mmCIF file of C-alpha atoms in Angstrom:
data_model
loop_
_atom_site.group_PDB
_atom_site.id
_atom_site.type_symbol
_atom_site.label_atom_id
_atom_site.label_comp_id
_atom_site.label_asym_id
_atom_site.label_seq_id
_atom_site.Cartn_x
_atom_site.Cartn_y
_atom_site.Cartn_z
ATOM 1 C CA MET A 1 -47.109 -5.133 -6.659
ATOM 2 C CA ARG A 2 -46.274 -3.547 -3.301
ATOM 3 C CA LYS A 3 -45.160 -5.779 -0.472
ATOM 4 C CA THR A 4 -47.224 -5.847 2.688
ATOM 5 C CA GLU A 5 -45.575 -4.816 5.951
ATOM 6 C CA GLU A 6 -45.362 -8.493 6.935
ATOM 7 C CA GLN A 7 -43.564 -9.296 3.679
ATOM 8 C CA LEU A 8 -41.167 -6.401 4.141
ATOM 9 C CA VAL A 9 -40.243 -7.481 7.652
ATOM 10 C CA ALA A 10 -39.771 -11.066 6.448
ATOM 11 C CA SER A 11 -37.435 -9.882 3.673
ATOM 12 C CA TRP A 12 -35.403 -7.831 6.154
ATOM 13 C CA ARG A 13 -35.277 -10.756 8.568
ATOM 14 C CA ALA A 14 -33.685 -12.807 5.775
ATOM 15 C CA GLU A 15 -30.748 -10.368 5.833
ATOM 16 C CA GLU A 16 -29.844 -11.268 9.411
ATOM 17 C CA ARG A 17 -26.733 -13.411 9.758
ATOM 18 C CA PRO A 18 -23.837 -13.972 12.156
ATOM 19 C CA GLN A 19 -20.909 -11.567 12.140
ATOM 20 C CA PRO A 20 -18.593 -12.880 9.383
ATOM 21 C CA GLU A 21 -14.847 -13.247 9.591
ATOM 22 C CA GLY A 22 -12.802 -10.430 8.092
ATOM 23 C CA TRP A 23 -14.162 -7.234 6.595
ATOM 24 C CA ASP A 24 -15.753 -8.230 3.298
ATOM 25 C CA PHE A 25 -18.508 -6.011 1.881
ATOM 26 C CA SER A 26 -18.437 -7.569 -1.602
ATOM 27 C CA ASP A 27 -21.905 -9.101 -1.203
ATOM 28 C CA LEU A 28 -23.293 -5.554 -1.054
ATOM 29 C CA ALA A 29 -21.459 -4.324 -4.153
ATOM 30 C CA ASP A 30 -24.642 -3.873 -6.210
ATOM 31 C CA ARG A 31 -26.769 -2.700 -3.281
ATOM 32 C CA MET A 32 -24.779 0.195 -1.847
ATOM 33 C CA THR A 33 -22.359 2.892 -2.905
ATOM 34 C CA GLU A 34 -20.032 5.109 -0.885
ATOM 35 C CA SER A 35 -18.322 8.370 -1.636
ATOM 36 C CA GLN A 36 -14.593 8.106 -2.244
ATOM 37 C CA VAL A 37 -11.977 9.860 -0.149
ATOM 38 C CA PRO A 38 -9.634 12.268 -1.990
ATOM 39 C CA TRP A 39 -6.481 10.405 -0.901
ATOM 40 C CA ASN A 40 -5.163 6.972 -1.942
ATOM 41 C CA LEU A 41 -4.393 4.979 1.194
ATOM 42 C CA THR A 42 -2.987 2.070 -0.803
ATOM 43 C CA ALA A 43 -0.459 4.332 -2.509
ATOM 44 C CA ILE A 44 0.404 6.013 0.813
ATOM 45 C CA TYR A 45 1.059 2.625 2.423
ATOM 46 C CA ARG A 46 3.181 1.388 -0.482
ATOM 47 C CA ALA A 47 5.354 4.499 -0.527
ATOM 48 C CA SER A 48 5.998 4.181 3.215
ATOM 49 C CA LEU A 49 6.719 0.458 3.047
ATOM 50 C CA ALA A 50 9.486 1.052 0.510
ATOM 51 C CA ASP A 51 11.851 2.280 3.259
ATOM 52 C CA ALA A 52 10.522 0.262 6.200
ATOM 53 C CA THR A 53 12.455 -2.539 7.900
ATOM 54 C CA SER A 54 10.104 -3.393 10.799
ATOM 55 C CA VAL A 55 6.346 -2.919 10.383
ATOM 56 C CA LEU A 56 3.308 -3.243 12.631
ATOM 57 C CA ASP A 57 -0.232 -3.323 11.232
ATOM 58 C CA MET A 58 -2.722 -2.476 13.982
ATOM 59 C CA GLY A 59 -6.235 -3.873 13.699
ATOM 60 C CA THR A 60 -5.518 -6.005 10.664
ATOM 61 C CA GLY A 61 -9.075 -7.362 10.488
ATOM 62 C CA GLY A 62 -8.977 -10.648 8.620
ATOM 63 C CA GLY A 63 -5.576 -9.728 7.196
ATOM 64 C CA GLU A 64 -7.009 -8.992 3.746
ATOM 65 C CA PHE A 65 -5.664 -5.464 3.344
ATOM 66 C CA LEU A 66 -2.200 -6.186 4.730
ATOM 67 C CA ARG A 67 -1.901 -9.317 2.589
ATOM 68 C CA SER A 68 -2.466 -7.193 -0.523
ATOM 69 C CA PHE A 69 0.939 -5.605 0.172
ATOM 70 C CA GLY A 70 2.685 -8.960 0.402
ATOM 71 C CA ASP A 71 5.253 -8.093 -2.269
ATOM 72 C CA ALA A 72 6.220 -4.882 -0.416
ATOM 73 C CA LEU A 73 6.350 -6.066 3.211
ATOM 74 C CA PRO A 74 9.724 -6.492 4.932
ATOM 75 C CA PRO A 75 10.452 -9.873 6.586
ATOM 76 C CA ASP A 76 9.954 -8.231 9.981
ATOM 77 C CA THR A 77 6.200 -7.560 9.775
ATOM 78 C CA THR A 78 3.783 -8.052 12.648
ATOM 79 C CA ALA A 79 0.044 -7.466 13.093
ATOM 80 C CA THR A 80 -2.523 -7.104 15.863
ATOM 81 C CA GLU A 81 -6.235 -7.838 15.924
ATOM 82 C CA GLY A 82 -8.700 -7.529 18.786
ATOM 83 C CA TRP A 83 -12.012 -8.612 17.252
ATOM 84 C CA SER A 84 -12.238 -12.315 18.102
ATOM 85 C CA PRO A 85 -14.065 -13.462 14.932
ATOM 86 C CA ASN A 86 -11.213 -12.011 12.893
ATOM 87 C CA LEU A 87 -8.243 -13.288 14.864
ATOM 88 C CA ALA A 88 -8.210 -16.839 13.483
ATOM 89 C CA ALA A 89 -8.959 -15.549 9.974
ATOM 90 C CA ALA A 90 -6.029 -13.109 10.157
ATOM 91 C CA ARG A 91 -3.640 -15.792 11.361
ATOM 92 C CA GLU A 92 -4.711 -18.094 8.556
ATOM 93 C CA ALA A 93 -4.390 -15.374 5.919
ATOM 94 C CA LEU A 94 -1.057 -13.989 7.127
ATOM 95 C CA GLY A 95 0.591 -17.199 8.280
ATOM 96 C CA PRO A 96 1.892 -18.025 4.756
ATOM 97 C CA LEU A 97 3.678 -14.637 4.828
ATOM 98 C CA ALA A 98 5.262 -15.518 8.206
ATOM 99 C CA ILE A 99 3.417 -12.601 9.837
ATOM 100 C CA GLU A 100 2.599 -13.190 13.499
ATOM 101 C CA VAL A 101 -0.764 -11.806 14.628
ATOM 102 C CA PHE A 102 -1.065 -10.775 18.290
ATOM 103 C CA GLU A 103 -4.402 -10.431 20.059
ATOM 104 C CA TYR A 104 -4.622 -6.787 21.105
ATOM 105 C CA THR A 105 -6.874 -3.779 20.932
ATOM 106 C CA ALA A 106 -6.938 -0.465 22.748
ATOM 107 C CA PRO A 107 -10.368 0.398 24.215
ATOM 108 C CA ASP A 108 -12.079 3.303 22.457
ATOM 109 C CA GLU A 109 -12.844 5.103 25.708
ATOM 110 C CA ASP A 110 -9.598 4.525 27.648
ATOM 111 C CA VAL A 111 -6.902 3.861 25.089
ATOM 112 C CA ASP A 112 -4.032 4.157 27.591
ATOM 113 C CA SER A 113 -5.344 1.345 29.798
ATOM 114 C CA VAL A 114 -3.784 -1.610 27.912
ATOM 115 C CA ASP A 115 -0.082 -1.857 27.080
ATOM 116 C CA MET A 116 0.953 -3.167 23.686
ATOM 117 C CA PRO A 117 2.746 -6.549 23.759
ATOM 118 C CA PHE A 118 5.935 -5.185 22.191
ATOM 119 C CA SER A 119 9.282 -3.875 23.401
ATOM 120 C CA SER A 120 10.204 -0.205 23.206
ATOM 121 C CA ASN A 121 11.525 1.162 19.880
ATOM 122 C CA ARG A 122 10.369 -2.056 18.197
ATOM 123 C CA PHE A 123 9.061 -0.701 14.841
ATOM 124 C CA ASP A 124 9.997 1.961 12.329
ATOM 125 C CA LEU A 125 6.537 1.988 10.705
ATOM 126 C CA VAL A 126 3.114 1.480 12.258
ATOM 127 C CA LEU A 127 0.070 1.214 9.993
ATOM 128 C CA ASN A 128 -3.416 1.586 11.392
ATOM 129 C CA ARG A 129 -6.677 1.455 9.466
ATOM 130 C CA HIS A 130 -9.750 2.172 11.580
ATOM 131 C CA GLU A 131 -8.258 0.892 14.853
ATOM 132 C CA SER A 132 -8.143 2.606 18.237
ATOM 133 C CA PHE A 133 -4.693 3.280 19.667
ATOM 134 C CA SER A 134 -2.846 4.813 22.584
ATOM 135 C CA PRO A 135 -0.582 7.726 21.556
ATOM 136 C CA ARG A 136 1.555 6.999 24.623
ATOM 137 C CA GLU A 137 2.038 3.330 23.713
ATOM 138 C CA LEU A 138 2.539 4.202 20.070
ATOM 139 C CA ALA A 139 5.383 6.549 20.999
ATOM 140 C CA ARG A 140 6.943 3.796 23.092
ATOM 141 C CA VAL A 141 6.964 1.038 20.441
ATOM 142 C CA LEU A 142 8.026 3.294 17.552
ATOM 143 C CA ALA A 143 11.708 4.009 17.042
ATOM 144 C CA GLU A 144 12.901 7.607 16.854
ATOM 145 C CA ARG A 145 11.856 9.119 13.496
ATOM 146 C CA GLY A 146 9.515 6.185 13.017
ATOM 147 C CA GLN A 147 6.312 6.831 11.092
ATOM 148 C CA PHE A 148 2.694 6.303 12.085
ATOM 149 C CA ILE A 149 0.074 6.290 9.331
ATOM 150 C CA THR A 150 -3.591 5.951 10.146
ATOM 151 C CA GLN A 151 -6.969 6.265 8.470
ATOM 152 C CA GLN A 152 -9.880 6.584 10.878
ATOM 153 C CA VAL A 153 -13.662 6.611 10.802
ATOM 154 C CA GLY A 154 -15.048 9.874 12.152
ATOM 155 C CA GLY A 155 -16.600 9.348 15.577
ATOM 156 C CA ASP A 156 -19.961 10.802 14.518
ATOM 157 C CA GLU A 157 -20.300 8.837 11.282
ATOM 158 C CA ALA A 158 -23.783 7.437 10.561
ATOM 159 C CA HIS A 159 -25.312 9.744 13.163
ATOM 160 C CA GLU A 160 -28.679 9.343 11.400
ATOM 161 C CA LEU A 161 -29.053 5.961 13.116
ATOM 162 C CA GLU A 162 -29.752 7.800 16.370
ATOM 163 C CA ALA A 163 -32.939 9.249 14.914
ATOM 164 C CA TRP A 164 -33.975 6.031 13.178
ATOM 165 C CA LEU A 165 -33.183 3.448 15.863
ATOM 166 C CA GLY A 166 -33.127 5.551 19.032
ATOM 167 C CA HIS A 167 -29.487 4.763 19.732
ATOM 168 C CA HIS A 168 -26.107 5.242 18.076
ATOM 169 C CA ARG A 169 -22.761 4.962 19.794
ATOM 170 C CA GLU A 170 -20.733 8.053 19.016
ATOM 171 C CA LEU A 171 -17.109 8.901 19.803
ATOM 172 C CA PRO A 172 -16.932 12.695 19.484
ATOM 173 C CA HIS A 173 -13.211 12.708 20.341
ATOM 174 C CA VAL A 174 -12.384 10.709 17.191
ATOM 175 C CA ASN A 175 -11.643 13.511 14.740
ATOM 176 C CA LEU A 176 -8.589 14.893 12.982
ATOM 177 C CA ALA A 177 -8.068 17.922 15.233
ATOM 178 C CA THR A 178 -8.224 15.945 18.484
ATOM 179 C CA MET A 179 -6.039 13.124 17.189
ATOM 180 C CA ARG A 180 -3.450 15.586 15.938
ATOM 181 C CA ARG A 181 -3.345 17.302 19.347
ATOM 182 C CA GLU A 182 -3.044 14.020 21.266
ATOM 183 C CA LEU A 183 -0.229 12.750 19.044
ATOM 184 C CA GLU A 184 1.680 16.007 19.327
ATOM 185 C CA THR A 185 1.327 15.859 23.121
ATOM 186 C CA ALA A 186 2.803 12.329 23.015
ATOM 187 C CA GLY A 187 5.871 13.526 21.108
ATOM 188 C CA PHE A 188 4.890 13.225 17.453
ATOM 189 C CA GLN A 189 5.034 15.698 14.616
ATOM 190 C CA VAL A 190 1.974 15.404 12.388
ATOM 191 C CA VAL A 191 3.343 16.081 8.903
ATOM 192 C CA GLU A 192 0.210 15.692 6.790
ATOM 193 C CA GLY A 193 -3.432 14.702 6.945
ATOM 194 C CA ALA A 194 -6.919 15.416 5.613
ATOM 195 C CA GLU A 195 -10.566 14.673 6.321
ATOM 196 C CA HIS A 196 -13.580 13.857 4.163
ATOM 197 C CA GLU A 197 -17.331 13.901 4.670
ATOM 198 C CA GLY A 198 -19.436 11.994 2.167
ATOM 199 C CA ALA A 199 -22.254 9.467 2.145
ATOM 200 C CA TYR A 200 -23.226 5.845 1.989
ATOM 201 C CA GLU A 201 -26.250 5.148 -0.182
ATOM 202 C CA PHE A 202 -28.171 1.893 0.242
ATOM 203 C CA ARG A 203 -30.638 0.723 -2.367
ATOM 204 C CA ASP A 204 -33.340 0.197 0.267
ATOM 205 C CA VAL A 205 -33.892 -0.706 3.901
ATOM 206 C CA ALA A 206 -33.020 -4.346 3.188
ATOM 207 C CA ALA A 207 -29.553 -3.311 1.994
ATOM 208 C CA LEU A 208 -29.117 -1.172 5.108
ATOM 209 C CA VAL A 209 -30.032 -4.126 7.332
ATOM 210 C CA ALA A 210 -27.513 -6.314 5.469
ATOM 211 C CA TYR A 211 -24.834 -3.672 6.041
ATOM 212 C CA LEU A 212 -25.636 -3.372 9.744
ATOM 213 C CA GLN A 213 -24.964 -7.097 10.146
ATOM 214 C CA LEU A 214 -21.335 -6.368 9.186
ATOM 215 C CA VAL A 215 -20.928 -3.425 11.586
ATOM 216 C CA PRO A 216 -22.871 -4.427 14.719
ATOM 217 C CA TRP A 217 -21.186 -1.713 16.810
ATOM 218 C CA GLU A 218 -23.260 0.829 14.851
ATOM 219 C CA THR A 219 -26.558 -0.562 16.191
ATOM 220 C CA PRO A 220 -28.202 -0.958 19.608
ATOM 221 C CA ASP A 221 -26.959 -4.036 21.456
ATOM 222 C CA ASP A 222 -30.391 -5.650 21.191
ATOM 223 C CA PHE A 223 -30.833 -4.918 17.483
ATOM 224 C CA THR A 224 -32.827 -7.442 15.490
ATOM 225 C CA VAL A 225 -35.279 -6.864 12.683
ATOM 226 C CA ASP A 226 -38.184 -8.084 14.793
ATOM 227 C CA ARG A 227 -37.355 -5.822 17.764
ATOM 228 C CA TYR A 228 -36.916 -2.786 15.524
ATOM 229 C CA ALA A 229 -39.556 -3.577 12.919
ATOM 230 C CA ASP A 230 -41.579 -0.425 13.689
ATOM 231 C CA GLN A 231 -38.534 1.822 13.262
ATOM 232 C CA LEU A 232 -37.490 0.088 10.048
ATOM 233 C CA LEU A 233 -41.015 0.328 8.634
ATOM 234 C CA ALA A 234 -41.052 4.046 9.481
ATOM 235 C CA LEU A 235 -37.756 4.466 7.631
ATOM 236 C CA HIS A 236 -39.149 2.541 4.663
ATOM 237 C CA ARG A 237 -42.108 4.914 4.540
ATOM 238 C CA GLU A 238 -39.887 7.979 4.998
ATOM 239 C CA THR A 239 -37.734 6.983 2.030
ATOM 240 C CA ALA A 240 -40.690 5.752 -0.050
ATOM 241 C CA GLY A 241 -38.958 2.389 -0.370
ATOM 242 C CA GLY A 242 -36.012 3.987 -2.125
ATOM 243 C CA PRO A 243 -32.413 4.822 -1.282
ATOM 244 C CA VAL A 244 -31.324 5.228 2.336
ATOM 245 C CA ARG A 245 -28.398 7.562 3.006
ATOM 246 C CA LEU A 246 -25.959 7.687 5.913
ATOM 247 C CA THR A 247 -23.173 10.171 6.535
ATOM 248 C CA ARG A 248 -19.703 8.731 5.841
ATOM 249 C CA LYS A 249 -16.679 10.321 7.545
ATOM 250 C CA ARG A 250 -12.997 9.508 7.130
ATOM 251 C CA PHE A 251 -9.727 11.205 7.999
ATOM 252 C CA TRP A 252 -6.095 10.240 7.762
ATOM 253 C CA LEU A 253 -2.748 11.479 8.989
ATOM 254 C CA ARG A 254 0.960 10.744 8.940
ATOM 255 C CA ALA A 255 2.982 11.429 12.083
ATOM 256 C CA VAL A 256 6.687 11.090 12.887
ATOM 257 C CA ARG A 257 7.973 10.264 16.349
ATOM 258 C CA GLN A 258 10.413 12.921 17.509
#
């Protein structure tokens, strides 16, 4: 039996919840899929950690990913996190590993405006997964021949939300070519990298709404199911109640400070 529009909106409203701590998408495991990138970031991190003596993890989230390398991390490992709901979670998760977590993030639009809270030449390896950064500050805190490894979300990922919701914050400068150029200008040699365009597929609009609760920066600031019910109902009709697809973009690179 088909749900009425009122029932649909009520079911989507039930997906609304506060921003959780950390980055945990496990509750959506049977409701969404995503294309896989052709590189193995875990293996790349582990290979680089083997020779590292002082490590910084930028944008550690709730500390989940960094903690998974606990057996490979040197004693001198530090992290940063700028998203306030995650800061306490990261400190709790990484405290048992004696990893100090500093509150810091570089603004997406003016990444050179905030200095990092570290001395010059402090690290020989900086890891960065989906975090903004200042190439100038990165060059300052990395020792000579130090490595920077980052995976980033393409700045025009999920651009379909613009058509569906009437707004989507895009960062057109966040792409492999621009990041390579900015790092090289700051004194790095980019030694390898790649990019990937794929897709997220959500089982239905309800799954999409659940996902958007975890990534609120992808939605209008005033997004709620009730405010955007007409747009969500239109999307439900457009997809005939079936899968909803969004573009997924990732790129990564490894750079060495000269």
